Amino acid sequence: MTRLETIKQSRYDQILKVMLTTDEIDQFKNDYVEFINHDHKLPSDVIKVILIKAIIFTKNKGRLPNAAYMRKVAESFKAAGAITLAKAIEKMDRDKEFAMKKTRNNEPNWMDDYEKELEEMENNL
């Protein structure tokens, strides 16, 4: 089954159970309900992708998304024209690639060589 089919067939609560612990779901519940009840004018499948993206991007930083963050993500999807499930998945993937490039590029190219030189100097002492 493809990601597209899996998301299409999943319910919101199933997504939460897969991505979060029971304690995290309890902490997240109010923001989740507020976000889901807001009229985003987006299909439910796109809302599922937004929910997945928001959880992944914030959980990697050690926290859970709040309703305001998820609304911002929804606005960015609308602005990018990601209003179908396929386009929403593409946007999520592009955002992930951008975030990974950004993280990797924080270190200058010469840093690896410099660290190797330091390690060699320490080993020679």
JSON list of C-alpha atoms in Angstrom, two decimals:
[
{"chain": "A", "resi": 1, "resn": "MET", "atom": "CA", "xyz": [0.00, 0.00, 0.00]},
{"chain": "A", "resi": 2, "resn": "THR", "atom": "CA", "xyz": [1.37, 3.43, -0.93]},
{"chain": "A", "resi": 3, "resn": "ARG", "atom": "CA", "xyz": [1.63, 6.38, 1.45]},
{"chain": "A", "resi": 4, "resn": "LEU", "atom": "CA", "xyz": [-1.19, 8.04, -0.45]},
{"chain": "A", "resi": 5, "resn": "GLU", "atom": "CA", "xyz": [-3.49, 5.03, 0.06]},
{"chain": "A", "resi": 6, "resn": "THR", "atom": "CA", "xyz": [-2.46, 4.64, 3.69]},
{"chain": "A", "resi": 7, "resn": "ILE", "atom": "CA", "xyz": [-3.22, 8.27, 4.50]},
{"chain": "A", "resi": 8, "resn": "LYS", "atom": "CA", "xyz": [-6.49, 8.16, 2.57]},
{"chain": "A", "resi": 9, "resn": "GLN", "atom": "CA", "xyz": [-7.67, 5.13, 4.58]},
{"chain": "A", "resi": 10, "resn": "SER", "atom": "CA", "xyz": [-6.43, 6.34, 7.98]},
{"chain": "A", "resi": 11, "resn": "ARG", "atom": "CA", "xyz": [-8.56, 8.17, 10.50]},
{"chain": "A", "resi": 12, "resn": "TYR", "atom": "CA", "xyz": [-7.20, 11.08, 12.54]},
{"chain": "A", "resi": 13, "resn": "ASP", "atom": "CA", "xyz": [-7.14, 9.02, 15.75]},
{"chain": "A", "resi": 14, "resn": "GLN", "atom": "CA", "xyz": [-5.20, 6.23, 14.02]},
{"chain": "A", "resi": 15, "resn": "ILE", "atom": "CA", "xyz": [-2.56, 8.71, 12.90]},
{"chain": "A", "resi": 16, "resn": "LEU", "atom": "CA", "xyz": [-2.20, 10.01, 16.45]},
{"chain": "A", "resi": 17, "resn": "LYS", "atom": "CA", "xyz": [-1.92, 6.50, 17.91]},
{"chain": "A", "resi": 18, "resn": "VAL", "atom": "CA", "xyz": [0.84, 5.61, 15.45]},
{"chain": "A", "resi": 19, "resn": "MET", "atom": "CA", "xyz": [2.83, 8.81, 15.92]},
{"chain": "A", "resi": 20, "resn": "LEU", "atom": "CA", "xyz": [2.37, 9.62, 19.62]},
{"chain": "A", "resi": 21, "resn": "THR", "atom": "CA", "xyz": [2.38, 7.90, 22.99]},
{"chain": "A", "resi": 22, "resn": "THR", "atom": "CA", "xyz": [-0.78, 7.84, 25.08]},
{"chain": "A", "resi": 23, "resn": "ASP", "atom": "CA", "xyz": [0.63, 10.59, 27.33]},
{"chain": "A", "resi": 24, "resn": "GLU", "atom": "CA", "xyz": [1.51, 12.73, 24.32]},
{"chain": "A", "resi": 25, "resn": "ILE", "atom": "CA", "xyz": [-1.99, 12.27, 22.90]},
{"chain": "A", "resi": 26, "resn": "ASP", "atom": "CA", "xyz": [-3.43, 13.46, 26.22]},
{"chain": "A", "resi": 27, "resn": "GLN", "atom": "CA", "xyz": [-1.17, 16.54, 26.17]},
{"chain": "A", "resi": 28, "resn": "PHE", "atom": "CA", "xyz": [-1.94, 17.23, 22.51]},
{"chain": "A", "resi": 29, "resn": "LYS", "atom": "CA", "xyz": [-5.70, 16.61, 22.59]},
{"chain": "A", "resi": 30, "resn": "ASN", "atom": "CA", "xyz": [-6.93, 20.19, 23.19]},
{"chain": "A", "resi": 31, "resn": "ASP", "atom": "CA", "xyz": [-4.76, 21.68, 20.43]},
{"chain": "A", "resi": 32, "resn": "TYR", "atom": "CA", "xyz": [-5.70, 18.83, 18.10]},
{"chain": "A", "resi": 33, "resn": "VAL", "atom": "CA", "xyz": [-9.44, 19.35, 18.69]},
{"chain": "A", "resi": 34, "resn": "GLU", "atom": "CA", "xyz": [-9.10, 23.11, 18.22]},
{"chain": "A", "resi": 35, "resn": "PHE", "atom": "CA", "xyz": [-7.22, 22.60, 14.95]},
{"chain": "A", "resi": 36, "resn": "ILE", "atom": "CA", "xyz": [-9.57, 19.94, 13.57]},
{"chain": "A", "resi": 37, "resn": "ASN", "atom": "CA", "xyz": [-12.67, 22.03, 14.39]},
{"chain": "A", "resi": 38, "resn": "HIS", "atom": "CA", "xyz": [-11.28, 25.12, 12.64]},
{"chain": "A", "resi": 39, "resn": "ASP", "atom": "CA", "xyz": [-12.67, 25.62, 9.12]},
{"chain": "A", "resi": 40, "resn": "HIS", "atom": "CA", "xyz": [-9.53, 25.33, 6.99]},
{"chain": "A", "resi": 41, "resn": "LYS", "atom": "CA", "xyz": [-11.40, 24.89, 3.71]},
{"chain": "A", "resi": 42, "resn": "LEU", "atom": "CA", "xyz": [-9.10, 21.96, 2.92]},
{"chain": "A", "resi": 43, "resn": "PRO", "atom": "CA", "xyz": [-9.99, 18.31, 2.25]},
{"chain": "A", "resi": 44, "resn": "SER", "atom": "CA", "xyz": [-9.68, 15.98, 5.24]},
{"chain": "A", "resi": 45, "resn": "ASP", "atom": "CA", "xyz": [-6.86, 14.04, 3.53]},
{"chain": "A", "resi": 46, "resn": "VAL", "atom": "CA", "xyz": [-4.79, 17.23, 3.31]},
{"chain": "A", "resi": 47, "resn": "ILE", "atom": "CA", "xyz": [-5.54, 17.95, 6.99]},
{"chain": "A", "resi": 48, "resn": "LYS", "atom": "CA", "xyz": [-4.14, 14.48, 7.79]},
{"chain": "A", "resi": 49, "resn": "VAL", "atom": "CA", "xyz": [-0.88, 15.32, 5.99]},
{"chain": "A", "resi": 50, "resn": "ILE", "atom": "CA", "xyz": [-0.69, 18.65, 7.83]},
{"chain": "A", "resi": 51, "resn": "LEU", "atom": "CA", "xyz": [-1.18, 16.82, 11.12]},
{"chain": "A", "resi": 52, "resn": "ILE", "atom": "CA", "xyz": [1.58, 14.32, 10.24]},
{"chain": "A", "resi": 53, "resn": "LYS", "atom": "CA", "xyz": [3.98, 17.08, 9.16]},
{"chain": "A", "resi": 54, "resn": "ALA", "atom": "CA", "xyz": [3.31, 19.18, 12.25]},
{"chain": "A", "resi": 55, "resn": "ILE", "atom": "CA", "xyz": [3.91, 16.24, 14.58]},
{"chain": "A", "resi": 56, "resn": "ILE", "atom": "CA", "xyz": [7.11, 15.13, 12.82]},
{"chain": "A", "resi": 57, "resn": "PHE", "atom": "CA", "xyz": [8.63, 18.61, 12.60]},
{"chain": "A", "resi": 58, "resn": "THR", "atom": "CA", "xyz": [7.90, 19.56, 16.22]},
{"chain": "A", "resi": 59, "resn": "LYS", "atom": "CA", "xyz": [8.51, 16.17, 17.82]},
{"chain": "A", "resi": 60, "resn": "ASN", "atom": "CA", "xyz": [12.02, 16.16, 16.34]},
{"chain": "A", "resi": 61, "resn": "LYS", "atom": "CA", "xyz": [12.60, 19.28, 18.45]},
{"chain": "A", "resi": 62, "resn": "GLY", "atom": "CA", "xyz": [11.28, 17.61, 21.61]},
{"chain": "A", "resi": 63, "resn": "ARG", "atom": "CA", "xyz": [7.82, 19.14, 21.75]},
{"chain": "A", "resi": 64, "resn": "LEU", "atom": "CA", "xyz": [4.32, 18.76, 20.34]},
{"chain": "A", "resi": 65, "resn": "PRO", "atom": "CA", "xyz": [2.60, 21.10, 17.89]},
{"chain": "A", "resi": 66, "resn": "ASN", "atom": "CA", "xyz": [0.02, 23.58, 19.13]},
{"chain": "A", "resi": 67, "resn": "ALA", "atom": "CA", "xyz": [-3.11, 24.69, 17.27]},
{"chain": "A", "resi": 68, "resn": "ALA", "atom": "CA", "xyz": [-1.53, 27.96, 16.11]},
{"chain": "A", "resi": 69, "resn": "TYR", "atom": "CA", "xyz": [1.45, 26.12, 14.57]},
{"chain": "A", "resi": 70, "resn": "MET", "atom": "CA", "xyz": [-0.84, 23.67, 12.77]},
{"chain": "A", "resi": 71, "resn": "ARG", "atom": "CA", "xyz": [-2.93, 26.57, 11.41]},
{"chain": "A", "resi": 72, "resn": "LYS", "atom": "CA", "xyz": [0.29, 28.16, 10.06]},
{"chain": "A", "resi": 73, "resn": "VAL", "atom": "CA", "xyz": [1.22, 24.86, 8.41]},
{"chain": "A", "resi": 74, "resn": "ALA", "atom": "CA", "xyz": [-2.28, 24.70, 6.87]},
{"chain": "A", "resi": 75, "resn": "GLU", "atom": "CA", "xyz": [-1.88, 28.26, 5.56]},
{"chain": "A", "resi": 76, "resn": "SER", "atom": "CA", "xyz": [1.48, 27.37, 4.00]},
{"chain": "A", "resi": 77, "resn": "PHE", "atom": "CA", "xyz": [-0.10, 24.36, 2.27]},
{"chain": "A", "resi": 78, "resn": "LYS", "atom": "CA", "xyz": [-2.91, 26.53, 0.87]},
{"chain": "A", "resi": 79, "resn": "ALA", "atom": "CA", "xyz": [-0.42, 29.19, -0.27]},
{"chain": "A", "resi": 80, "resn": "ALA", "atom": "CA", "xyz": [1.62, 26.51, -2.06]},
{"chain": "A", "resi": 81, "resn": "GLY", "atom": "CA", "xyz": [-1.49, 25.16, -3.78]},
{"chain": "A", "resi": 82, "resn": "ALA", "atom": "CA", "xyz": [-1.24, 21.83, -1.95]},
{"chain": "A", "resi": 83, "resn": "ILE", "atom": "CA", "xyz": [-4.97, 21.24, -1.81]},
{"chain": "A", "resi": 84, "resn": "THR", "atom": "CA", "xyz": [-5.04, 17.60, -2.93]},
{"chain": "A", "resi": 85, "resn": "LEU", "atom": "CA", "xyz": [-3.60, 14.63, -1.09]},
{"chain": "A", "resi": 86, "resn": "ALA", "atom": "CA", "xyz": [-0.89, 14.04, -3.72]},
{"chain": "A", "resi": 87, "resn": "LYS", "atom": "CA", "xyz": [0.20, 17.69, -3.73]},
{"chain": "A", "resi": 88, "resn": "ALA", "atom": "CA", "xyz": [0.14, 17.80, 0.08]},
{"chain": "A", "resi": 89, "resn": "ILE", "atom": "CA", "xyz": [2.46, 14.78, 0.27]},
{"chain": "A", "resi": 90, "resn": "GLU", "atom": "CA", "xyz": [4.78, 16.41, -2.29]},
{"chain": "A", "resi": 91, "resn": "LYS", "atom": "CA", "xyz": [4.88, 19.61, -0.23]},
{"chain": "A", "resi": 92, "resn": "MET", "atom": "CA", "xyz": [5.60, 17.70, 2.97]},
{"chain": "A", "resi": 93, "resn": "ASP", "atom": "CA", "xyz": [8.46, 15.89, 1.22]},
{"chain": "A", "resi": 94, "resn": "ARG", "atom": "CA", "xyz": [9.87, 19.16, -0.18]},
{"chain": "A", "resi": 95, "resn": "ASP", "atom": "CA", "xyz": [9.70, 20.77, 3.26]},
{"chain": "A", "resi": 96, "resn": "LYS", "atom": "CA", "xyz": [11.50, 17.77, 4.75]},
{"chain": "A", "resi": 97, "resn": "GLU", "atom": "CA", "xyz": [14.26, 17.96, 2.11]},
{"chain": "A", "resi": 98, "resn": "PHE", "atom": "CA", "xyz": [14.64, 21.70, 2.70]},
{"chain": "A", "resi": 99, "resn": "ALA", "atom": "CA", "xyz": [14.88, 21.20, 6.46]},
{"chain": "A", "resi": 100, "resn": "MET", "atom": "CA", "xyz": [17.50, 18.47, 6.03]},
{"chain": "A", "resi": 101, "resn": "LYS", "atom": "CA", "xyz": [19.59, 20.62, 3.65]},
{"chain": "A", "resi": 102, "resn": "LYS", "atom": "CA", "xyz": [19.35, 23.53, 6.04]},
{"chain": "A", "resi": 103, "resn": "THR", "atom": "CA", "xyz": [20.58, 21.37, 8.93]},
{"chain": "A", "resi": 104, "resn": "ARG", "atom": "CA", "xyz": [23.44, 19.91, 6.91]},
{"chain": "A", "resi": 105, "resn": "ASN", "atom": "CA", "xyz": [24.57, 23.29, 5.61]},
{"chain": "A", "resi": 106, "resn": "ASN", "atom": "CA", "xyz": [25.07, 24.78, 9.07]},
{"chain": "A", "resi": 107, "resn": "GLU", "atom": "CA", "xyz": [28.59, 23.35, 9.10]},
{"chain": "A", "resi": 108, "resn": "PRO", "atom": "CA", "xyz": [31.21, 24.81, 6.75]},
{"chain": "A", "resi": 109, "resn": "ASN", "atom": "CA", "xyz": [32.84, 22.43, 4.25]},
{"chain": "A", "resi": 110, "resn": "TRP", "atom": "CA", "xyz": [36.28, 22.74, 5.84]},
{"chain": "A", "resi": 111, "resn": "MET", "atom": "CA", "xyz": [34.99, 21.67, 9.27]},
{"chain": "A", "resi": 112, "resn": "ASP", "atom": "CA", "xyz": [35.40, 17.91, 8.63]},
{"chain": "A", "resi": 113, "resn": "ASP", "atom": "CA", "xyz": [39.02, 18.35, 7.52]},
{"chain": "A", "resi": 114, "resn": "TYR", "atom": "CA", "xyz": [39.77, 20.52, 10.54]},
{"chain": "A", "resi": 115, "resn": "GLU", "atom": "CA", "xyz": [38.25, 17.97, 12.93]},
{"chain": "A", "resi": 116, "resn": "LYS", "atom": "CA", "xyz": [40.31, 15.17, 11.33]},
{"chain": "A", "resi": 117, "resn": "GLU", "atom": "CA", "xyz": [43.48, 17.23, 11.73]},
{"chain": "A", "resi": 118, "resn": "LEU", "atom": "CA", "xyz": [42.72, 17.84, 15.40]},
{"chain": "A", "resi": 119, "resn": "GLU", "atom": "CA", "xyz": [42.07, 14.15, 15.94]},
{"chain": "A", "resi": 120, "resn": "GLU", "atom": "CA", "xyz": [45.37, 13.24, 14.27]},
{"chain": "A", "resi": 121, "resn": "MET", "atom": "CA", "xyz": [47.22, 15.79, 16.41]},
{"chain": "A", "resi": 122, "resn": "GLU", "atom": "CA", "xyz": [45.68, 14.32, 19.58]},
{"chain": "A", "resi": 123, "resn": "ASN", "atom": "CA", "xyz": [46.63, 10.80, 18.51]},
{"chain": "A", "resi": 124, "resn": "ASN", "atom": "CA", "xyz": [50.24, 11.89, 17.89]},
{"chain": "A", "resi": 125, "resn": "LEU", "atom": "CA", "xyz": [50.65, 13.35, 21.37]}
]
